């Protein structure tokens, strides 16, 4: 991005916004680099003066004066170099400050865009990689590159042949830099690809450690990980070999070039075309001119890695929904209806819709059960109702307003959601129930726990509501996690509560508590949607929606559906008895 970036574009792109905000610091860096490169002439000029002035005049006072001046210049150069390094570190911190909120939002959003399949922390790793490069020696080497012509010009001032020799060596080193760029670009992509595959295998094994151990899958997973790690290691080795070889060639070429400049200078001194001091000064200037190229080749791998990380980071941030320039008008809290108007919904990244032409309307105080065979779209409907998967066509409205009219944070106050795969965060019981609200009231936490029938269970924990449950609720049983997640869904008395398989891990007591919670939602004027496989979860609902292959089959009263479910069970025993009697007669 350049300095002409529009404010609206900068606001949408945090990386571009960072560049725009740091234009002054970048200009200061250029100024510091210019002064530092001018001060780098100190050594050459000192040698020139010593050989041509001090030795010729044999003046000790001149030598002392030159030493004091050189010491002051070197001290100033040290200070400026340290200041430049600190500016780079501050720029890296500003980059982190500007990008990190968007990176965190991307980490939370990417799994939703990938249908729950992507749990990667790649944007965070890319941000760290760019920040580390900005704070390292790589940018300083790149900032010194534009000053190479200054040193070459001074070499031409000493003598055209010295300048031509230095220019030829510079072209050789620049060619090596271009070769490093071409060869390392594809290798950097290969390292990133193989590294991501290796990380995914490791994360999958970590998430499913119990199943892996119980079913003896560890050896095979170890083989797969070893194959991925070998591919990653080989990509890294080939890149390191290329960069290391080019770095060695570059260093050797630079040393050779210094010797060549000394030889040319000696030849010119023999012909009395330059002085002895000019020979030494030209050699030092040549070495200084080629040092940035040598450093650029040395740090090229980190530069290529940072450039790839920058591109990947921008791609991840570009996937986020654009933020509105002005905050939407805050709507009144919904209190009357939920309407689903002919919606079709598909999982992110999957084109065929999983739901088609689903339409119904619920009013305050109603509870809808959703049933159907596996793969009929029940969980898809639940995700659409809470705004996770937006409809392809149709609308989902609360009190007549589409869900997208609310920001996700504001919509969360009106919605309670218990996913099929219960997910809890590392923290205390009270923090998880209150959704980690900073100003959560104790009364609201207790009310939600009692509504879910989990208050007594929490009191039996070692530290009650202050018990830390560990990552993903590892300190709790499956049933306890589900009931705690139910309390979280009920926190704040949301108008719409969507429960996906809420009784999958519940005992009889938990099922009774679930029924009481659904009835309580109805009594206070809320709406509950219960996605169920087992009839027990339908207790407390008054309507049942049947889905088959992603389409509505019917909406009926709960009593009628439960009676129809009981009939096959009532007739199963007489049929089996008749078969037993016929078998005995035979």
Coordinates of C-alpha atoms in Angstrom, one line a residue, residues 150-545:
X150 CA 27.1 6.6 -2.9
X151 CA 30.0 4.3 -2.0
X152 CA 30.5 3.3 -5.6
X153 CA 30.5 7.0 -6.7
X154 CA 33.2 7.7 -4.1
X155 CA 35.3 4.8 -5.6
X156 CA 35.0 6.4 -9.0
X157 CA 36.2 9.7 -7.5
X158 CA 39.4 7.9 -6.3
X159 CA 39.9 6.5 -9.9
X160 CA 37.6 5.2 -12.7
X161 CA 39.3 1.8 -12.6
X162 CA 38.7 1.4 -8.9
X163 CA 35.1 2.4 -9.5
X164 CA 34.7 -0.1 -12.3
X165 CA 36.2 -2.9 -10.2
X166 CA 33.8 -2.1 -7.3
X167 CA 30.8 -1.8 -9.8
X168 CA 31.6 -5.2 -11.3
X169 CA 31.7 -6.8 -7.9
X170 CA 28.5 -5.2 -6.9
X171 CA 26.7 -6.5 -10.0
X172 CA 27.9 -10.0 -9.2
X173 CA 26.5 -9.8 -5.6
X174 CA 23.2 -8.3 -6.9
X175 CA 23.0 -11.2 -9.3
X176 CA 23.5 -13.6 -6.4
X177 CA 20.7 -11.7 -4.5
X178 CA 18.3 -12.2 -7.4
X179 CA 19.2 -15.9 -7.7
X180 CA 18.5 -16.2 -3.9
X181 CA 15.1 -14.5 -4.5
X182 CA 14.1 -16.8 -7.4
X183 CA 15.2 -20.0 -5.7
X184 CA 13.9 -19.3 -2.2
X185 CA 10.4 -18.1 -3.2
X186 CA 9.1 -21.5 -4.2
X187 CA 11.0 -23.1 -1.3
X188 CA 9.4 -20.7 1.2
X189 CA 5.9 -21.7 -0.1
X190 CA 6.9 -25.4 0.3
X191 CA 8.0 -24.9 3.8
X192 CA 4.8 -23.1 4.7
X193 CA 2.7 -25.8 3.1
X194 CA 4.5 -28.8 4.7
X195 CA 4.6 -27.0 8.0
X196 CA 0.9 -26.4 8.0
X197 CA 0.2 -30.1 7.2
X198 CA 2.5 -31.2 10.0
X199 CA 0.8 -28.8 12.4
X200 CA -2.7 -30.1 11.4
X201 CA -1.7 -33.7 12.1
X202 CA -0.2 -32.8 15.5
X203 CA -3.4 -30.8 16.4
X204 CA -5.7 -33.6 15.4
X205 CA -3.8 -36.1 17.5
X206 CA -3.8 -33.7 20.4
X207 CA -7.6 -33.1 20.2
X208 CA -8.3 -36.8 19.9
X209 CA -5.7 -38.1 22.4
X210 CA -8.1 -40.4 24.3
X211 CA -9.5 -42.1 21.2
X212 CA -6.0 -42.5 19.7
X213 CA -4.7 -44.1 22.9
X214 CA -7.7 -46.3 23.5
X215 CA -7.9 -47.7 19.9
X216 CA -4.2 -48.1 19.3
X217 CA -4.0 -45.5 16.6
X218 CA -0.8 -43.9 18.0
X219 CA 1.7 -45.9 15.9
X220 CA 0.0 -45.2 12.6
X221 CA -0.5 -41.5 13.4
X222 CA 3.1 -41.5 14.4
X223 CA 4.0 -42.8 10.9
X224 CA 1.8 -40.2 9.2
X225 CA 3.3 -37.4 11.3
X226 CA 6.9 -38.7 10.6
X227 CA 6.1 -38.5 6.8
X228 CA 4.8 -35.0 7.1
X229 CA 7.7 -33.9 9.3
X230 CA 10.2 -35.5 6.9
X231 CA 8.7 -33.5 4.0
X232 CA 8.8 -30.3 6.1
X233 CA 12.4 -31.0 7.2
X234 CA 13.5 -31.7 3.6
X235 CA 11.9 -28.5 2.4
X236 CA 13.7 -26.5 5.1
X237 CA 17.0 -28.3 4.5
X238 CA 16.9 -27.5 0.7
X239 CA 16.1 -23.9 1.4
X240 CA 18.8 -23.6 4.1
X241 CA 21.3 -25.3 1.7
X242 CA 20.5 -22.8 -1.1
X243 CA 20.7 -19.7 1.2
X244 CA 23.8 -21.0 3.0
X245 CA 25.6 -21.7 -0.3
X246 CA 24.7 -18.3 -1.8
X247 CA 25.8 -16.7 1.4
X248 CA 29.2 -18.4 1.4
X249 CA 29.6 -17.5 -2.3
X250 CA 28.7 -13.9 -1.5
X251 CA 31.1 -13.6 1.3
X252 CA 33.9 -15.1 -0.7
X253 CA 33.1 -12.8 -3.6
X254 CA 33.2 -9.8 -1.3
X255 CA 36.6 -10.7 0.1
X256 CA 37.9 -11.4 -3.4
X257 CA 36.6 -8.0 -4.5
X258 CA 38.4 -6.3 -1.7
X259 CA 41.7 -8.0 -2.8
X260 CA 40.9 -7.1 -6.4
X261 CA 40.4 -3.4 -5.4
X262 CA 43.7 -3.5 -3.5
X263 CA 45.4 -5.0 -6.5
X264 CA 44.0 -2.4 -8.9
X265 CA 44.9 0.3 -6.4
X266 CA 48.4 -1.0 -6.1
X267 CA 48.8 -1.1 -9.9
X268 CA 47.5 2.5 -10.1
X269 CA 49.8 3.6 -7.3
X270 CA 52.8 2.1 -9.1
X271 CA 51.8 4.2 -12.1
X272 CA 51.5 7.1 -9.6
X273 CA 47.9 7.7 -10.5
X274 CA 46.6 7.3 -6.8
X275 CA 48.2 7.6 -3.4
X276 CA 48.7 4.8 -0.9
X277 CA 46.0 6.2 1.3
X278 CA 43.5 6.0 -1.6
X279 CA 44.2 2.3 -2.0
X280 CA 43.2 1.5 1.6
X281 CA 40.3 3.9 1.6
X282 CA 38.9 2.4 -1.6
X283 CA 39.2 -1.1 -0.2
X284 CA 37.3 -0.1 2.9
X285 CA 34.6 1.8 0.8
X286 CA 34.2 -1.3 -1.4
X287 CA 33.7 -3.5 1.6
X288 CA 31.2 -1.1 3.1
X289 CA 29.3 -0.8 -0.2
X290 CA 28.9 -4.5 -0.6
X291 CA 28.1 -5.2 3.1
X292 CA 24.3 -4.5 2.6
X293 CA 24.1 -6.9 -0.3
X294 CA 25.9 -9.6 1.8
X295 CA 23.6 -8.9 4.7
X296 CA 20.5 -9.0 2.4
X297 CA 21.5 -12.4 1.1
X298 CA 22.1 -13.6 4.7
X299 CA 18.7 -12.5 5.8
X300 CA 16.9 -13.3 2.6
X301 CA 15.3 -16.4 4.0
X302 CA 13.7 -14.4 6.9
X303 CA 12.6 -11.7 4.4
X304 CA 11.0 -14.3 2.1
X305 CA 9.3 -15.9 5.1
X306 CA 8.0 -12.6 6.3
X307 CA 6.7 -11.6 2.9
X308 CA 4.8 -14.9 2.6
X309 CA 3.5 -14.4 6.1
X310 CA 2.3 -10.9 5.2
X311 CA 0.4 -12.2 2.2
X312 CA -1.2 -15.0 4.2
X313 CA -2.1 -12.7 7.0
X314 CA -3.8 -10.2 4.5
X315 CA -5.7 -13.1 3.0
X316 CA -6.9 -14.3 6.4
X317 CA -8.0 -10.7 7.3
X318 CA -9.7 -10.2 4.0
X319 CA -12.0 -13.1 4.7
X320 CA -13.6 -11.2 7.5
X321 CA -16.9 -9.4 7.1
X322 CA -16.4 -5.6 6.5
X323 CA -17.2 -3.6 9.5
X324 CA -19.8 -0.9 9.0
X325 CA -18.5 2.7 9.1
X326 CA -21.2 3.7 11.6
X327 CA -22.7 1.6 14.4
X328 CA -26.2 0.3 13.5
X329 CA -29.2 1.7 15.3
X330 CA -29.8 -0.3 18.4
X331 CA -33.1 -2.1 18.0
X332 CA -35.4 -2.9 21.0
X333 CA -35.0 -6.2 22.6
X334 CA -37.0 -8.9 20.7
X335 CA -40.1 -10.1 22.7
X336 CA -42.8 -11.3 20.3
X337 CA -41.8 -13.6 17.4
X338 CA -39.3 -15.7 15.5
X339 CA -40.0 -16.2 11.8
X340 CA -38.2 -18.3 9.3
X341 CA -39.1 -17.3 5.7
X342 CA -38.3 -19.9 3.1
X343 CA -34.6 -20.2 4.0
X344 CA -32.0 -22.3 2.3
X345 CA -28.8 -22.9 4.2
X346 CA -25.5 -24.6 3.3
X347 CA -22.3 -25.2 5.3
X348 CA -19.5 -22.7 4.5
X349 CA -17.5 -23.9 1.5
X350 CA -20.2 -26.4 0.5
X351 CA -22.4 -25.4 -2.5
X352 CA -25.4 -27.8 -2.3
X353 CA -27.8 -26.5 0.4
X354 CA -28.3 -28.7 3.4
X355 CA -31.7 -27.0 4.1
X356 CA -34.3 -26.0 1.5
X357 CA -37.5 -23.9 1.7
X358 CA -37.8 -24.1 5.5
X359 CA -40.5 -21.8 6.8
X360 CA -42.3 -21.4 10.1
X361 CA -43.2 -18.8 12.7
X362 CA -43.1 -19.0 16.5
X363 CA -44.5 -16.5 19.0
X364 CA -43.4 -15.7 22.5
X365 CA -44.1 -18.6 24.9
X366 CA -43.7 -21.4 22.3
X367 CA -41.1 -24.1 22.1
X368 CA -40.4 -26.0 18.9
X369 CA -38.8 -29.5 18.8
X370 CA -36.9 -30.4 15.6
X371 CA -36.6 -34.1 14.8
X372 CA -35.5 -36.1 11.8
X373 CA -33.0 -38.8 10.7
X374 CA -29.3 -38.1 10.8
X375 CA -28.1 -35.8 8.1
X376 CA -31.6 -34.2 7.7
X377 CA -30.3 -30.7 8.5
X378 CA -31.3 -30.3 12.1
X379 CA -28.0 -28.9 13.4
X380 CA -27.8 -26.8 10.3
X381 CA -31.1 -25.2 11.2
X382 CA -29.8 -24.5 14.7
X383 CA -26.7 -22.8 13.4
X384 CA -28.8 -20.6 11.1
X385 CA -31.2 -19.6 13.8
X386 CA -28.4 -18.2 16.0
X387 CA -26.6 -16.4 13.0
X388 CA -23.7 -18.8 12.6
X389 CA -24.5 -19.8 9.0
X390 CA -26.4 -17.1 7.1
X391 CA -29.1 -18.2 4.8
X392 CA -28.4 -18.4 1.0
X393 CA -32.0 -17.3 0.4
X394 CA -34.8 -16.3 2.6
X395 CA -34.7 -14.5 6.0
X396 CA -34.7 -15.3 9.7
X397 CA -36.3 -12.5 11.7
X398 CA -36.6 -11.6 15.3
X399 CA -39.6 -9.3 15.8
X400 CA -39.6 -8.6 12.1
X401 CA -35.9 -7.6 11.9
X402 CA -33.4 -9.8 10.0
X403 CA -30.6 -11.3 12.2
X404 CA -28.0 -9.3 10.3
X405 CA -29.4 -6.1 11.5
X406 CA -27.8 -6.8 14.9
X407 CA -24.0 -6.9 15.4
X408 CA -22.8 -10.4 16.6
X409 CA -22.1 -9.0 20.1
X410 CA -25.6 -7.5 20.5
X411 CA -27.3 -10.5 19.0
X412 CA -25.6 -12.6 21.6
X413 CA -27.6 -10.9 24.3
X414 CA -30.8 -12.1 22.7
X415 CA -29.7 -15.6 21.9
X416 CA -28.8 -18.6 24.0
X417 CA -27.1 -21.6 22.2
X418 CA -26.2 -25.0 23.4
X419 CA -24.2 -26.7 20.5
X420 CA -24.2 -30.4 19.9
X421 CA -20.4 -30.4 20.6
X422 CA -20.3 -28.8 24.0
X423 CA -17.4 -26.3 24.2
X424 CA -16.3 -24.6 27.4
X425 CA -13.4 -22.3 28.0
X426 CA -10.7 -22.5 30.6
X427 CA -11.9 -20.5 33.6
X428 CA -14.1 -20.7 36.6
X429 CA -17.7 -22.1 36.6
X430 CA -19.1 -18.6 37.1
X431 CA -17.1 -17.2 34.3
X432 CA -18.3 -19.8 31.9
X433 CA -22.0 -19.4 32.9
X434 CA -21.7 -15.6 32.6
X435 CA -20.0 -15.9 29.2
X436 CA -16.9 -14.2 30.7
X437 CA -18.8 -10.9 31.1
X438 CA -16.6 -8.4 33.0
X439 CA -19.6 -7.0 35.0
X440 CA -21.6 -10.2 35.5
X441 CA -24.0 -9.9 38.5
X442 CA -24.0 -12.8 41.0
X443 CA -27.8 -12.9 40.9
X444 CA -27.9 -13.4 37.2
X445 CA -25.3 -16.3 37.4
X446 CA -27.3 -18.0 40.2
X447 CA -30.5 -17.6 38.3
X448 CA -29.1 -19.2 35.2
X449 CA -27.6 -22.1 37.2
X450 CA -30.9 -22.7 39.0
X451 CA -32.9 -22.5 35.8
X452 CA -30.6 -25.2 34.3
X453 CA -30.9 -27.3 37.5
X454 CA -27.2 -27.2 38.0
X455 CA -26.9 -25.1 41.2
X456 CA -26.7 -28.0 43.6
X457 CA -24.1 -29.8 41.5
X458 CA -21.9 -26.7 41.4
X459 CA -22.0 -26.3 45.1
X460 CA -20.6 -29.9 45.4
X461 CA -17.5 -28.9 43.4
X462 CA -14.3 -28.3 45.3
X463 CA -14.6 -24.5 45.2
X464 CA -18.2 -24.1 44.1
X465 CA -18.7 -21.4 41.5
X466 CA -15.0 -20.5 41.6
X467 CA -13.9 -23.9 40.6
X468 CA -11.6 -23.8 37.5
X469 CA -12.8 -26.4 35.0
X470 CA -9.7 -26.5 32.8
X471 CA -9.5 -26.4 29.0
X472 CA -12.7 -27.5 27.4
X473 CA -14.1 -28.4 30.9
X474 CA -11.7 -31.2 31.4
X475 CA -12.4 -31.3 35.1
X476 CA -16.1 -32.1 34.6
X477 CA -17.9 -35.2 33.3
X478 CA -19.7 -35.1 30.0
X479 CA -23.1 -34.6 31.7
X480 CA -21.8 -31.9 33.9
X481 CA -20.3 -30.0 30.9
X482 CA -23.7 -30.2 29.1
X483 CA -25.7 -28.9 32.1
X484 CA -23.2 -26.1 32.6
X485 CA -23.4 -25.2 28.9
X486 CA -27.2 -25.2 29.3
X487 CA -26.8 -22.7 32.2
X488 CA -24.6 -20.5 29.9
X489 CA -27.3 -20.6 27.2
X490 CA -29.9 -19.4 29.8
X491 CA -27.8 -16.6 31.2
X492 CA -29.4 -13.2 30.9
X493 CA -32.8 -14.6 30.0
X494 CA -32.3 -14.5 26.2
X495 CA -35.4 -14.3 24.1
X496 CA -34.4 -17.2 21.7
X497 CA -32.7 -20.3 23.1
X498 CA -31.5 -23.0 20.7
X499 CA -30.6 -26.3 22.2
X500 CA -28.9 -28.9 20.0
X501 CA -29.1 -32.5 21.4
X502 CA -29.4 -31.0 25.0
X503 CA -29.9 -34.5 26.6
X504 CA -27.2 -36.4 24.8
X505 CA -25.2 -36.9 28.0
X506 CA -27.9 -36.3 30.7
X507 CA -29.2 -38.7 33.3
X508 CA -32.8 -38.8 34.5
X509 CA -32.3 -35.9 36.8
X510 CA -30.7 -33.9 34.1
X511 CA -33.6 -34.6 31.7
X512 CA -36.1 -33.4 34.3
X513 CA -34.0 -30.2 34.8
X514 CA -34.0 -29.8 31.0
X515 CA -37.8 -30.0 30.8
X516 CA -38.2 -27.5 33.6
X517 CA -35.8 -25.1 31.9
X518 CA -37.8 -25.3 28.6
X519 CA -41.0 -24.6 30.5
X520 CA -39.4 -21.7 32.3
X521 CA -38.4 -20.2 29.0
X522 CA -42.0 -20.4 27.8
X523 CA -43.4 -18.9 31.0
X524 CA -41.2 -15.8 30.8
X525 CA -42.2 -15.2 27.2
X526 CA -39.1 -16.6 25.4
X527 CA -38.9 -19.0 22.5
X528 CA -37.1 -22.3 22.7
X529 CA -35.9 -24.5 19.8
X530 CA -34.9 -28.0 20.8
X531 CA -33.1 -30.3 18.3
X532 CA -33.5 -33.8 19.4
X533 CA -33.0 -37.5 18.6
X534 CA -34.6 -38.8 21.8
X535 CA -38.3 -38.1 22.6
X536 CA -37.4 -37.2 26.2
X537 CA -35.9 -33.9 24.9
X538 CA -39.3 -32.9 23.4
X539 CA -40.9 -32.7 26.9
X540 CA -41.8 -29.1 27.4
X541 CA -42.2 -28.2 23.7
X542 CA -45.6 -27.6 22.2
X543 CA -44.7 -28.0 18.5
X544 CA -42.5 -30.4 16.6
X545 CA -40.9 -29.8 13.2

